[in-house]
mmCIF file of C-alpha atoms and ligand atoms in Angstrom:
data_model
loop_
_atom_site.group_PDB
_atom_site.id
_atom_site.type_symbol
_atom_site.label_atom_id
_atom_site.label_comp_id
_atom_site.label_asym_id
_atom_site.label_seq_id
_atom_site.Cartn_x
_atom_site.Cartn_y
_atom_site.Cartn_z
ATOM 1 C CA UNK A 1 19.616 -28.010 -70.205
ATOM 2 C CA UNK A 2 18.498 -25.459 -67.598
ATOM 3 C CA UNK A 3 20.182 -25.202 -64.537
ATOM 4 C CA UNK A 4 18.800 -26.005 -61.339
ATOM 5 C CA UNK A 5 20.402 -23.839 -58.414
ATOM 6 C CA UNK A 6 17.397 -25.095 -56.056
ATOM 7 C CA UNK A 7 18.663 -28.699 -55.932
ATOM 8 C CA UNK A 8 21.760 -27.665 -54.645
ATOM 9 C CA UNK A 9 20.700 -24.999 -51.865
ATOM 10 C CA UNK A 10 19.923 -25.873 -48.098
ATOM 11 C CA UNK A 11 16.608 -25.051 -46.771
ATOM 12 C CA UNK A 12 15.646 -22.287 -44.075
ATOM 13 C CA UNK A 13 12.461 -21.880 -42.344
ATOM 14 C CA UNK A 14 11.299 -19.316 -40.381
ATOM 15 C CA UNK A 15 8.370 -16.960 -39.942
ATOM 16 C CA UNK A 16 5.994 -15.153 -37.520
ATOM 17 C CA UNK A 17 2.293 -15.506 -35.717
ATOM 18 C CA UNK A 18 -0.309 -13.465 -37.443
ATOM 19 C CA UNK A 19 -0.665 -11.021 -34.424
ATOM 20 C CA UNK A 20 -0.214 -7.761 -35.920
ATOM 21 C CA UNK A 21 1.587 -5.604 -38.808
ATOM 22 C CA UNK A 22 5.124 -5.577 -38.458
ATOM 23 C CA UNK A 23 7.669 -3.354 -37.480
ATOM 24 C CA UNK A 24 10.859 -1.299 -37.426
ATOM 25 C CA UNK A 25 12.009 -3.823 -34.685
ATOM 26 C CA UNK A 26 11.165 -6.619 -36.822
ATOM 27 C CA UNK A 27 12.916 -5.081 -39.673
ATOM 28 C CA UNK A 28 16.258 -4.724 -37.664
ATOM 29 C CA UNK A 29 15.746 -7.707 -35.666
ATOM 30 C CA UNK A 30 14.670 -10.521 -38.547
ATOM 31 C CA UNK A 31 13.791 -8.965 -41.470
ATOM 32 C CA UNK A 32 16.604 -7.783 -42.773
ATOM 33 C CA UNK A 33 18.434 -11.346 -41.949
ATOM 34 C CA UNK A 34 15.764 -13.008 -43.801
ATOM 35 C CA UNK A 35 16.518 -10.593 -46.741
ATOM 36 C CA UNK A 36 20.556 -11.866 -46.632
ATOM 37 C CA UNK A 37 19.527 -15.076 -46.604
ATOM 38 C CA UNK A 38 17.284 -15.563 -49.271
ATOM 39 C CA UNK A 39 20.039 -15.473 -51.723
ATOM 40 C CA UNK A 40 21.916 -18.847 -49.732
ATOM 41 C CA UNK A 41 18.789 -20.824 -49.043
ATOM 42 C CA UNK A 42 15.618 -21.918 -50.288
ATOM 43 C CA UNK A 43 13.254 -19.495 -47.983
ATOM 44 C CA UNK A 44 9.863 -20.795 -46.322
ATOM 45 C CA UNK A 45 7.779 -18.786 -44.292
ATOM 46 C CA UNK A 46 5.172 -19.784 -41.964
ATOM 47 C CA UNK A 47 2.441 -18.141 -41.018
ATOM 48 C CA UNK A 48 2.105 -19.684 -37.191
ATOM 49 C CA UNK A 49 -1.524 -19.278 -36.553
ATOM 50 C CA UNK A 50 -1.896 -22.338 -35.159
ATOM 51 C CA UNK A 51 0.963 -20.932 -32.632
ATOM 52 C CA UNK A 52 -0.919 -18.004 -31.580
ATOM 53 C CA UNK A 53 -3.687 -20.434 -30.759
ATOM 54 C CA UNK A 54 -1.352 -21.185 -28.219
ATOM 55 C CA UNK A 55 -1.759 -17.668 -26.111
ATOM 56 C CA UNK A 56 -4.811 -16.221 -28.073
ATOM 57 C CA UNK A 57 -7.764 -18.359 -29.547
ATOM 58 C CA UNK A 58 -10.595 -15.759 -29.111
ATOM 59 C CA UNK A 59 -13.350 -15.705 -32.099
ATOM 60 C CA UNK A 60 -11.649 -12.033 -32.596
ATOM 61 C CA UNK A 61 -8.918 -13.479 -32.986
ATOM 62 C CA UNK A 62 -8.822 -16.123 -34.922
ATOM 63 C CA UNK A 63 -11.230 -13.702 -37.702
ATOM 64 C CA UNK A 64 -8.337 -11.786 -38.043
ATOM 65 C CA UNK A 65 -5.960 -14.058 -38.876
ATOM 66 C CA UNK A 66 -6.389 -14.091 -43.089
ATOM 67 C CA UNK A 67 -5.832 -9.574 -43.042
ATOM 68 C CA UNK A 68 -2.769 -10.145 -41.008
ATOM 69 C CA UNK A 69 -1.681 -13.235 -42.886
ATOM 70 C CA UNK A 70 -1.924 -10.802 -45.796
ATOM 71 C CA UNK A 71 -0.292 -8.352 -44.285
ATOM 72 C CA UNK A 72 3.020 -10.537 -42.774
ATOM 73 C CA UNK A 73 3.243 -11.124 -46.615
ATOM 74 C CA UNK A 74 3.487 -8.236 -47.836
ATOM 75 C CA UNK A 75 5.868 -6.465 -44.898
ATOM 76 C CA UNK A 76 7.761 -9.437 -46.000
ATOM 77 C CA UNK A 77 7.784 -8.369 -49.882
ATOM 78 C CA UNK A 78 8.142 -5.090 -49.134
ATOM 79 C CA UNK A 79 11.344 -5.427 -46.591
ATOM 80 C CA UNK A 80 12.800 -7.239 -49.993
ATOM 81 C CA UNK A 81 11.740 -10.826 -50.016
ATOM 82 C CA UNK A 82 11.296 -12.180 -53.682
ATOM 83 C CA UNK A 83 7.646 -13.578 -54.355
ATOM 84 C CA UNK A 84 9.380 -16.103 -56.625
ATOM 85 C CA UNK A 85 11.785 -17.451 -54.923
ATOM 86 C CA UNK A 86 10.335 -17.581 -51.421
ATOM 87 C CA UNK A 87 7.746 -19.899 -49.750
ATOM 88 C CA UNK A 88 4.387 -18.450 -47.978
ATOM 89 C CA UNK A 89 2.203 -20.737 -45.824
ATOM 90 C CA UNK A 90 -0.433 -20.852 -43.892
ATOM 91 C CA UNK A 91 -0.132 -23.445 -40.647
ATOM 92 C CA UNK A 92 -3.475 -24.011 -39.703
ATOM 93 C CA UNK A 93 -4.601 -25.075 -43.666
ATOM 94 C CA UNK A 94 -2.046 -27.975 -43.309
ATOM 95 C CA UNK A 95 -3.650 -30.590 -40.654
ATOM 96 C CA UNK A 96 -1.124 -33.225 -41.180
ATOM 97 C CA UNK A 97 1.034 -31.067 -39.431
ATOM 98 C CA UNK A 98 -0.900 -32.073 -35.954
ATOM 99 C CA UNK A 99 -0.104 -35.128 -36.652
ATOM 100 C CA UNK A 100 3.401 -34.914 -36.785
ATOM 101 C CA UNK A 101 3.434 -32.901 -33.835
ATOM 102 C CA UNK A 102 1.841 -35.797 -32.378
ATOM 103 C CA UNK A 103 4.092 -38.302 -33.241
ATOM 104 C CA UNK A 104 7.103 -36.624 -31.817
ATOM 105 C CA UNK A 105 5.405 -36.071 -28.617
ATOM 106 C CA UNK A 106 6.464 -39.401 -27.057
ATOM 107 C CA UNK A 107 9.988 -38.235 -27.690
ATOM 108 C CA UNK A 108 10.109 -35.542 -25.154
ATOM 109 C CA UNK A 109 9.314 -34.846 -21.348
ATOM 110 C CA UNK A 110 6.833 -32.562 -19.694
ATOM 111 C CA UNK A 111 9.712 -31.724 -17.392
ATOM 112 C CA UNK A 112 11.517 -30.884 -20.192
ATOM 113 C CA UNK A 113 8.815 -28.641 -21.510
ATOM 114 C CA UNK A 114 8.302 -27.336 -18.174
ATOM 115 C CA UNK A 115 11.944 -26.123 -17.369
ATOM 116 C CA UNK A 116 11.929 -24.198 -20.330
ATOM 117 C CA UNK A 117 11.543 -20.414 -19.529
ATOM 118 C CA UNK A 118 10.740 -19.019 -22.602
ATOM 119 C CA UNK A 119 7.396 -20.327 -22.393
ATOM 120 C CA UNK A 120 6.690 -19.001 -19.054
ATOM 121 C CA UNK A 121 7.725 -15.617 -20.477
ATOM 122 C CA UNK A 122 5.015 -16.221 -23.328
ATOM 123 C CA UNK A 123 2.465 -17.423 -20.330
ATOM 124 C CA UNK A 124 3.737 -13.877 -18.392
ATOM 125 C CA UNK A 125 3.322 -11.431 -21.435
ATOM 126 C CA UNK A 126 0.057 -12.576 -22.431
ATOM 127 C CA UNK A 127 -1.399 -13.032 -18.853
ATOM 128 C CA UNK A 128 -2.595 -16.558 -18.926
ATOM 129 C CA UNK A 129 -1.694 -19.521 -17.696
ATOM 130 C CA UNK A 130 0.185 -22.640 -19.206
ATOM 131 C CA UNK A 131 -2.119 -24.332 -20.998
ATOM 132 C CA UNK A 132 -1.601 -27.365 -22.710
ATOM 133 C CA UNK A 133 -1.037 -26.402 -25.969
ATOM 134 C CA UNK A 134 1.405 -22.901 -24.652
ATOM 135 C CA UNK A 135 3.345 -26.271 -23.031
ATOM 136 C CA UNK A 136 3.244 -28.280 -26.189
ATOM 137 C CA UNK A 137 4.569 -24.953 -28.414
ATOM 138 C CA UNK A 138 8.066 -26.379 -28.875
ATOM 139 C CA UNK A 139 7.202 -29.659 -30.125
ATOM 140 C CA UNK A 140 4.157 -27.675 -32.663
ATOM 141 C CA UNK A 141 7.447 -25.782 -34.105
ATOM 142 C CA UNK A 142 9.651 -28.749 -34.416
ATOM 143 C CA UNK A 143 6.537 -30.358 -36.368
ATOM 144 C CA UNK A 144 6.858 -27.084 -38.384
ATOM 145 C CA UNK A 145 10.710 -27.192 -38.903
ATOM 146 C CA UNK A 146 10.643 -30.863 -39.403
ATOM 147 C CA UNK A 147 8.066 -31.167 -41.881
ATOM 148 C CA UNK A 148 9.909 -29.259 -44.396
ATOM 149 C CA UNK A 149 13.293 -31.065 -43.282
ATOM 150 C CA UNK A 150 14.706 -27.598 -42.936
ATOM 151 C CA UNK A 151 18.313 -27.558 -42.375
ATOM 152 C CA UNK A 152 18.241 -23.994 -41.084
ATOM 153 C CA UNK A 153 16.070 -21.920 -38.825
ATOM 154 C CA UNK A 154 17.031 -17.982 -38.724
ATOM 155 C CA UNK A 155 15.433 -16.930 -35.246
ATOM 156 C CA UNK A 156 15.795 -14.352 -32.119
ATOM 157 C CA UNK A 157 16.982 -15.290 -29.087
ATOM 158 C CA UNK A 158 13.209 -15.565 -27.277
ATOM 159 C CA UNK A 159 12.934 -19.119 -30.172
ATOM 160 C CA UNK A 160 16.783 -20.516 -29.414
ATOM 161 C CA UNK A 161 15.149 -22.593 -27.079
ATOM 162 C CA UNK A 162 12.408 -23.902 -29.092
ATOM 163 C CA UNK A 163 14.879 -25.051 -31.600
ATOM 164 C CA UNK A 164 16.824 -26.918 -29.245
ATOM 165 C CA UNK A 165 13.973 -29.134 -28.669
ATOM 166 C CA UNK A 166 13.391 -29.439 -32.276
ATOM 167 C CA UNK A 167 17.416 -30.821 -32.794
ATOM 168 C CA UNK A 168 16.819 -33.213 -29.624
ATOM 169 C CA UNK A 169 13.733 -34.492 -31.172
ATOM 170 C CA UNK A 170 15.120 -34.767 -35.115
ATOM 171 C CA UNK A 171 18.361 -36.700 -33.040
ATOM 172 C CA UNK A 172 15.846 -38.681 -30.763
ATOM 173 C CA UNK A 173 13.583 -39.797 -34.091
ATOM 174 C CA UNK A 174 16.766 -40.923 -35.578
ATOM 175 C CA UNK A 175 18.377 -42.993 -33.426
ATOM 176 C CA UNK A 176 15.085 -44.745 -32.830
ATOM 177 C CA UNK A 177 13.219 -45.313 -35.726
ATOM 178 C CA UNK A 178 16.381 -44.368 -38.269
ATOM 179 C CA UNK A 179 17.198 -41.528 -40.506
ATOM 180 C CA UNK A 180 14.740 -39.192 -41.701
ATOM 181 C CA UNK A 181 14.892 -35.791 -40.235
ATOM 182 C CA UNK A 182 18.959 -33.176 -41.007
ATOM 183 C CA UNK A 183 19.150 -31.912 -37.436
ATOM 184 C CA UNK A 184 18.696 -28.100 -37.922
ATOM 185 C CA UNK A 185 21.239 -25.624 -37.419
ATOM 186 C CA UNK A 186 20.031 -22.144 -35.613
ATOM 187 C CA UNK A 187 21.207 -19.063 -37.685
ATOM 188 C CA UNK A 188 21.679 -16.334 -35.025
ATOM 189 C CA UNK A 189 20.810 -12.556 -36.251
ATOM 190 C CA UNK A 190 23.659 -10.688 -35.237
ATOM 191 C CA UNK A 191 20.841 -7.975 -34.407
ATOM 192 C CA UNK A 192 20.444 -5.343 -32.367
ATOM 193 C CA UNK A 193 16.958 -5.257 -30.239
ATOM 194 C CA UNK A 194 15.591 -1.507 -31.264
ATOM 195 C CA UNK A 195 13.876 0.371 -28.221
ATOM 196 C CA UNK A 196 10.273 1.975 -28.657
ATOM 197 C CA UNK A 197 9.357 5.543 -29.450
ATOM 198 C CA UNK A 198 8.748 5.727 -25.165
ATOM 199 C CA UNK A 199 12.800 5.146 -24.944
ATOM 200 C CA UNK A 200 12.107 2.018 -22.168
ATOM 201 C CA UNK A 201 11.405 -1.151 -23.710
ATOM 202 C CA UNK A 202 11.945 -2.905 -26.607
ATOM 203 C CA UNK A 203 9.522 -2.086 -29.957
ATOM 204 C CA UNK A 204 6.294 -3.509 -29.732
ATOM 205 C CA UNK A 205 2.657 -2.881 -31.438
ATOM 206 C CA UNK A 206 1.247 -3.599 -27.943
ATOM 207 C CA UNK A 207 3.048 -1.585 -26.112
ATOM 208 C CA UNK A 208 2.487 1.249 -27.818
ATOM 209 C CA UNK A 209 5.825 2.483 -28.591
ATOM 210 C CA UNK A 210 6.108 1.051 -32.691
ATOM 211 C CA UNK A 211 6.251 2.551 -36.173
ATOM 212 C CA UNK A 212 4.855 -0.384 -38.290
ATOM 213 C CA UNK A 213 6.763 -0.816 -41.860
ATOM 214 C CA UNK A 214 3.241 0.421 -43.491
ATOM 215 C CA UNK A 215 3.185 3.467 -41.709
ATOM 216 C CA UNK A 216 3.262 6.883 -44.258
ATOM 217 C CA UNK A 217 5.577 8.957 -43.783
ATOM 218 C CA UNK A 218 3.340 12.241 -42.066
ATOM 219 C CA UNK A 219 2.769 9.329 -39.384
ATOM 220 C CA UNK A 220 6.362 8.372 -39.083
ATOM 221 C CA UNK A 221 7.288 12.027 -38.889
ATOM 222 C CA UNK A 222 4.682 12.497 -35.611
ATOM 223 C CA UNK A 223 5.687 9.638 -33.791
ATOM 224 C CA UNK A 224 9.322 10.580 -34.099
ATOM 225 C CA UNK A 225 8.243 14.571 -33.079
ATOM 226 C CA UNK A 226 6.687 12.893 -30.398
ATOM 227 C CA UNK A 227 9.461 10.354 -29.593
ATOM 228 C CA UNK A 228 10.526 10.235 -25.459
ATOM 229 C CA UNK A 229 14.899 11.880 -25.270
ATOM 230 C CA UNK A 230 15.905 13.531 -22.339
ATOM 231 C CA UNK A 231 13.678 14.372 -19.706
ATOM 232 C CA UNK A 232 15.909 16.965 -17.710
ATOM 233 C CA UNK A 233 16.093 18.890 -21.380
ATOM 234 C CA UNK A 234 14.156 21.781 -20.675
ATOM 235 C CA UNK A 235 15.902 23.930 -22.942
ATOM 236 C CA UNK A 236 18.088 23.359 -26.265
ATOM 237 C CA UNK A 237 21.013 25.540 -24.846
ATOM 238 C CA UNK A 238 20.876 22.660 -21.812
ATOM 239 C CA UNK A 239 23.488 20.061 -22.316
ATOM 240 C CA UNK A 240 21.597 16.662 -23.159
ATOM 241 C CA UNK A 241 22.753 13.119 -22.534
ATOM 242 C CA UNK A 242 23.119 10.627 -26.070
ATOM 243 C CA UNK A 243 23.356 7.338 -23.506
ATOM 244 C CA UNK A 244 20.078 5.485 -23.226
ATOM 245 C CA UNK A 245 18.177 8.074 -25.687
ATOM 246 C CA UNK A 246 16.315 6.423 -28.086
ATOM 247 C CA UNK A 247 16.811 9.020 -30.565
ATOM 248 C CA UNK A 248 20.275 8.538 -31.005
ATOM 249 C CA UNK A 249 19.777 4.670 -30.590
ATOM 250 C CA UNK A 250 17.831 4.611 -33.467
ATOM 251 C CA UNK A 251 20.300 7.002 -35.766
ATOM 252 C CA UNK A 252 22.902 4.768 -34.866
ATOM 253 C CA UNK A 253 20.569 2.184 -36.304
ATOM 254 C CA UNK A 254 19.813 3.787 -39.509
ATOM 255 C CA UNK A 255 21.488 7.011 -40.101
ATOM 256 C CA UNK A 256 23.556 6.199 -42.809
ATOM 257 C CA UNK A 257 26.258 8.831 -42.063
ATOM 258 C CA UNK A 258 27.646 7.833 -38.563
ATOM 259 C CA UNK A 259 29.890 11.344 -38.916
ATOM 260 C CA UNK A 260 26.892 13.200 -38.828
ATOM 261 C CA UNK A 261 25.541 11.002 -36.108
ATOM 262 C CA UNK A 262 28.436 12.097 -34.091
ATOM 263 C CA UNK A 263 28.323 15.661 -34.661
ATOM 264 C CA UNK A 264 24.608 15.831 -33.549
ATOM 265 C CA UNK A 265 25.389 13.796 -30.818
ATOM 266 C CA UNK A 266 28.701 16.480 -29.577
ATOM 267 C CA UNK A 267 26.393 19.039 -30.656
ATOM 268 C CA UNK A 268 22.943 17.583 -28.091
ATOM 269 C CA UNK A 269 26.049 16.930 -24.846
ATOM 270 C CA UNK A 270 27.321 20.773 -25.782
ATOM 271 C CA UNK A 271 23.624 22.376 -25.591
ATOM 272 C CA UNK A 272 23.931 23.868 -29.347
ATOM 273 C CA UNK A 273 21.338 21.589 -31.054
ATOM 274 C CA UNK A 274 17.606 21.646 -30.038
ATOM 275 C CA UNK A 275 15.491 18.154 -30.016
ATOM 276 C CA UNK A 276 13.507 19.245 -32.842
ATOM 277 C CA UNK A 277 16.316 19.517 -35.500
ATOM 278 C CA UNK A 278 17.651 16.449 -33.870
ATOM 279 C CA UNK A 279 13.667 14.681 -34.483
ATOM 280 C CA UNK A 280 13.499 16.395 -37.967
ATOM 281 C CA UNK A 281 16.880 14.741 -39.323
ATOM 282 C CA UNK A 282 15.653 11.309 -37.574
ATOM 283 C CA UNK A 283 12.119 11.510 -39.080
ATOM 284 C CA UNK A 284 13.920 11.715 -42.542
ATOM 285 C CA UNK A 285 15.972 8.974 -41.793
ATOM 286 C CA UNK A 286 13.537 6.915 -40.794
ATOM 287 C CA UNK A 287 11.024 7.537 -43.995
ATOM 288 C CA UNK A 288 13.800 7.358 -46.371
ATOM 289 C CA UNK A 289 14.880 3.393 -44.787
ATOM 290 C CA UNK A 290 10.558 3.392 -45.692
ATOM 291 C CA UNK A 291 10.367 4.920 -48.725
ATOM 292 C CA UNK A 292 11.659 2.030 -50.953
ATOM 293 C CA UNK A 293 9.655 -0.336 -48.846
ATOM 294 C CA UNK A 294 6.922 1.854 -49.746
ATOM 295 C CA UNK A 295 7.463 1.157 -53.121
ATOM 296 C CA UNK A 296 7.747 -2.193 -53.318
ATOM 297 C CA UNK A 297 4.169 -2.304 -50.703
ATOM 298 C CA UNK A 298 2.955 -0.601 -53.772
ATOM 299 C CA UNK A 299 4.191 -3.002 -56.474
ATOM 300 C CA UNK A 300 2.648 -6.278 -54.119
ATOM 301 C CA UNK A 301 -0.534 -4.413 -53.471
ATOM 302 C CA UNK A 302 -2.349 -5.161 -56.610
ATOM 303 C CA UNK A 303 -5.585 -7.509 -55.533
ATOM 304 C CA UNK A 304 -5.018 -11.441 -55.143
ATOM 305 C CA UNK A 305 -1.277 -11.793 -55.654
ATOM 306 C CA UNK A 306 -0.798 -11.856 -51.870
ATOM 307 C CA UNK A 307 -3.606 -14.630 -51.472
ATOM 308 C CA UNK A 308 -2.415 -16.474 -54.891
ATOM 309 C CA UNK A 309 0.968 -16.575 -53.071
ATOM 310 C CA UNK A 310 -0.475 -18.124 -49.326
ATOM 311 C CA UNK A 311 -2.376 -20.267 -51.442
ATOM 312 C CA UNK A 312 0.625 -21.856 -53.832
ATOM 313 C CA UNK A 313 2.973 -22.111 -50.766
ATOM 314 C CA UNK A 314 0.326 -23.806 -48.903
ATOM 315 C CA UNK A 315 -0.174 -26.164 -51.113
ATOM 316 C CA UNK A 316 3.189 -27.277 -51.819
ATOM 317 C CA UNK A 317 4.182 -27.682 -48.289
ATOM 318 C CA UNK A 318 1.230 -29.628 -47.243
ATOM 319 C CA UNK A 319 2.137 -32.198 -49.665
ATOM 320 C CA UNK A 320 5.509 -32.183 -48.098
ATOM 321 C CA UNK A 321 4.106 -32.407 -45.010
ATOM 322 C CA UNK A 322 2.175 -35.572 -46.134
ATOM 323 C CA UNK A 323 4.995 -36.834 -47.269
ATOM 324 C CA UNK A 324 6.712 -36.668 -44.156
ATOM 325 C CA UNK A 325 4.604 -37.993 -41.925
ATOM 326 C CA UNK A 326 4.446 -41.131 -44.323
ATOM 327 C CA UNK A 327 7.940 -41.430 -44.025
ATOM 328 C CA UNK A 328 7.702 -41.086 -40.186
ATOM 329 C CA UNK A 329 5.290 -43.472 -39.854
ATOM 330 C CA UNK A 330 6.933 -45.955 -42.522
ATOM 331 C CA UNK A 331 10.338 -45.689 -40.583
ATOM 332 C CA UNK A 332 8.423 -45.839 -37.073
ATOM 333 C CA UNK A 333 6.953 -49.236 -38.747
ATOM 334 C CA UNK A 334 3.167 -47.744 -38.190
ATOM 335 C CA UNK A 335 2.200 -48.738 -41.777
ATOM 336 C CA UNK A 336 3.883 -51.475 -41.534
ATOM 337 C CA UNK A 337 0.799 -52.721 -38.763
ATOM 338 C CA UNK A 338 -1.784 -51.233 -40.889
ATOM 339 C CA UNK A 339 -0.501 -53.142 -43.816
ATOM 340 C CA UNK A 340 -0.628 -57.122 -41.935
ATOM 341 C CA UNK A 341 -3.672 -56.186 -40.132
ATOM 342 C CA UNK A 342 -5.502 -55.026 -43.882
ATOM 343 C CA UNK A 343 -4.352 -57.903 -45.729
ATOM 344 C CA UNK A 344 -5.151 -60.703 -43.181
ATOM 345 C CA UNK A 345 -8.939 -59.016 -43.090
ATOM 346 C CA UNK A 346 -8.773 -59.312 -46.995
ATOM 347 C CA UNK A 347 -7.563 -63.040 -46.618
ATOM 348 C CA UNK A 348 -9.687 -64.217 -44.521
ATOM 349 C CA UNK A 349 -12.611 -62.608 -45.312
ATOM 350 C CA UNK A 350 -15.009 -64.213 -47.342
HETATM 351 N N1 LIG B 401 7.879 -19.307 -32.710
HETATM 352 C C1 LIG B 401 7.881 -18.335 -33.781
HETATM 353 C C2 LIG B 401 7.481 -16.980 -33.147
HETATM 354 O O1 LIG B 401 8.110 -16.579 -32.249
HETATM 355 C C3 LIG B 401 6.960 -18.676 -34.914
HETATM 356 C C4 LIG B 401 7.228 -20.014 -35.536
HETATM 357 C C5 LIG B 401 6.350 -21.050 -35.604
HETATM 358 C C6 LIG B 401 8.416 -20.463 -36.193
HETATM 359 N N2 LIG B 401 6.906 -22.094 -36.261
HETATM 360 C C7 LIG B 401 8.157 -21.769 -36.633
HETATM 361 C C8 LIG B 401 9.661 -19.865 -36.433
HETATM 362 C C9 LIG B 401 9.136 -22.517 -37.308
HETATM 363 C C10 LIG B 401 10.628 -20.613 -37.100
HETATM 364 C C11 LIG B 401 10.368 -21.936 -37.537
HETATM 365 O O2 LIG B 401 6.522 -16.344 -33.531
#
């Protein structure tokens, strides 16, 4: 007899729009998490495309979306994820999943929706305005979580909210039609939000201010040189200040020798170190958190095996999806219609 560790382990979902390569924020911020958890749960993945439909549908767009599908794979392989155990899919090749999206819309108010500012953030940051489908966002990712009957949904604080509608929803569903749908739990990264290379605001590819996972390391090593630390630093024999520098707030990220952190850091406030030896130990930090990554990127990179992943993930979870939304409409008594209104035509036709 084999043994079947699968049966036993509660299912996570999470995952990421196809907007762009990932990066050391992401890494900190979710990757890492996802890493932990892959040994507890039984991982999924989405790749949200349908989501960034919500905030950016151009043809450019949307052409894009099977490179950085690719790509979200294999930071995601690379970061440590295990191709075999984990769960890659692609939203927008799983149409049933509009449908469940539809059928929980009757289970939720506009207000609701409305209220919620998260999405008015997402409106903000991409500069357009609420359309129906950047409204309808929550209820797209409960169709997500709930098609899989996830049990647990690792996310950042920007999604809390999202989830919340989802557990209203799976409670709401419930109570009226009956049990189908484990009300998912949030699993809160305990993670710190990393700051960009310009020191202000947090990492992002379109601000500017990122070093992606697939970055090499001569590219690490010149956005670090370049990297924003004290302004009033003319000189290295002029004492500099640690607080709010974002070259000490990433050591304390990933140095892994928090003495030595602390004597650069006495050394920068004293005026004895100069920011170049400070950016030189930083830059070797940084490539040597990449450099397995690297290698792994490498291992993943052979042609296909990313695609032949998408593709087997995708087709699992659309038949679970299927499934679902049978047993939604089943317990909603939809078929149930179908069924009487079928077999009187076949009776009493002639
Ligand atoms: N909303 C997530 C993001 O911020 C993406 C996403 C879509 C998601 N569906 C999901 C995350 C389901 C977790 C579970 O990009």
């Amino acid at each position: 007899m084999t043994t079947d560790s699968s049966a036993i382990r509660p299912r996570m979902l999470t995952g990421d729009r196809p907007t762009g390569p990932l990066h050391l924020g992401h890494l900190v911020g979710s990757l890492r998490n996802r890493v932990r958890l892959q040994a507890t749960y039984d991982a999924y993945f989405i790749i949200a495309d349908l989501h960034m439909l919500t905030t950016r549908n151009t043809p450019e767009d949307i052409a894009q979306v099977d490179e950085r599908a690719r790509g979200l794979v294999l930071d995601a392989l690379s970061a440590g994820i295990e191709p075999d155990m984990a769960v890659f899919y692609l939203q927008s090749a799983i149409p049933e999943v509009h449908e469940l999206a539809g059928l929980l819309q009757s289970l939720v108010t506009v207000s609701r929706l409305e209220r919620l500012p998260a999405l008015k953030d997402m409106a903000r940051d991409a500069d357009v305005e609420m359309s129906f489908a950047l409204l309808g966002y929550p209820i797209l990712q409960s169709a997500d979580i709930l098609s899989v009957r996830a049990q647990s949904v690792p996310v950042g604080k920007d999604n809390y909210a999202f989830v919340e509608v989802t557990r209203e929803l799976a409670r709401r569903f419930n109570s009226r039609y009956g049990e189908v749908f484990p009300v998912p739990e949030i699993i809160a990264g305990e993670a710190p939000t990393l700051v960009g290379t310009d020191g202000k605001r947090k990492m992002s590819k379109s601000l500017d201010n990122a070093i992606a996972l697939a970055d090499d390391a001569a590219t690490v090593r010149k956005k670090v040189m370049r990297m924003y630390t004290d302004p009033h630093r003319v000189r290295t024999d002029v004492p500099g200040t640690v607080e709010g520098n974002p070259v000490f707030a990433w050591l304390d990220v990933f140095a892994p020798d928090p003495v030595q952190v602390n004597e650069f850091k006495r050394r920068y406030e004293a005026g004895t170190v100069g920011d170049v030896e400070v950016k030189e130990y930083l830059s070797n930090v940084v490539n040597d958190v990449l450099e397995p990554m690297r290698e792994r990127r490498a291992t993943f990179s052979q042609p296909g095996l990313v695609d032949q992943l998408i593709e087997r993930g995708t087709r699992q979870v659309r038949i679970e999806t299927q499934e679902t939304v049978y047993v939604m409409r089943r317990a909603m008594g939809l078929t149930g219609a179908w069924n009487r209104i079928r077999r009187r035509a076949e009776r009493t036709g002639s």
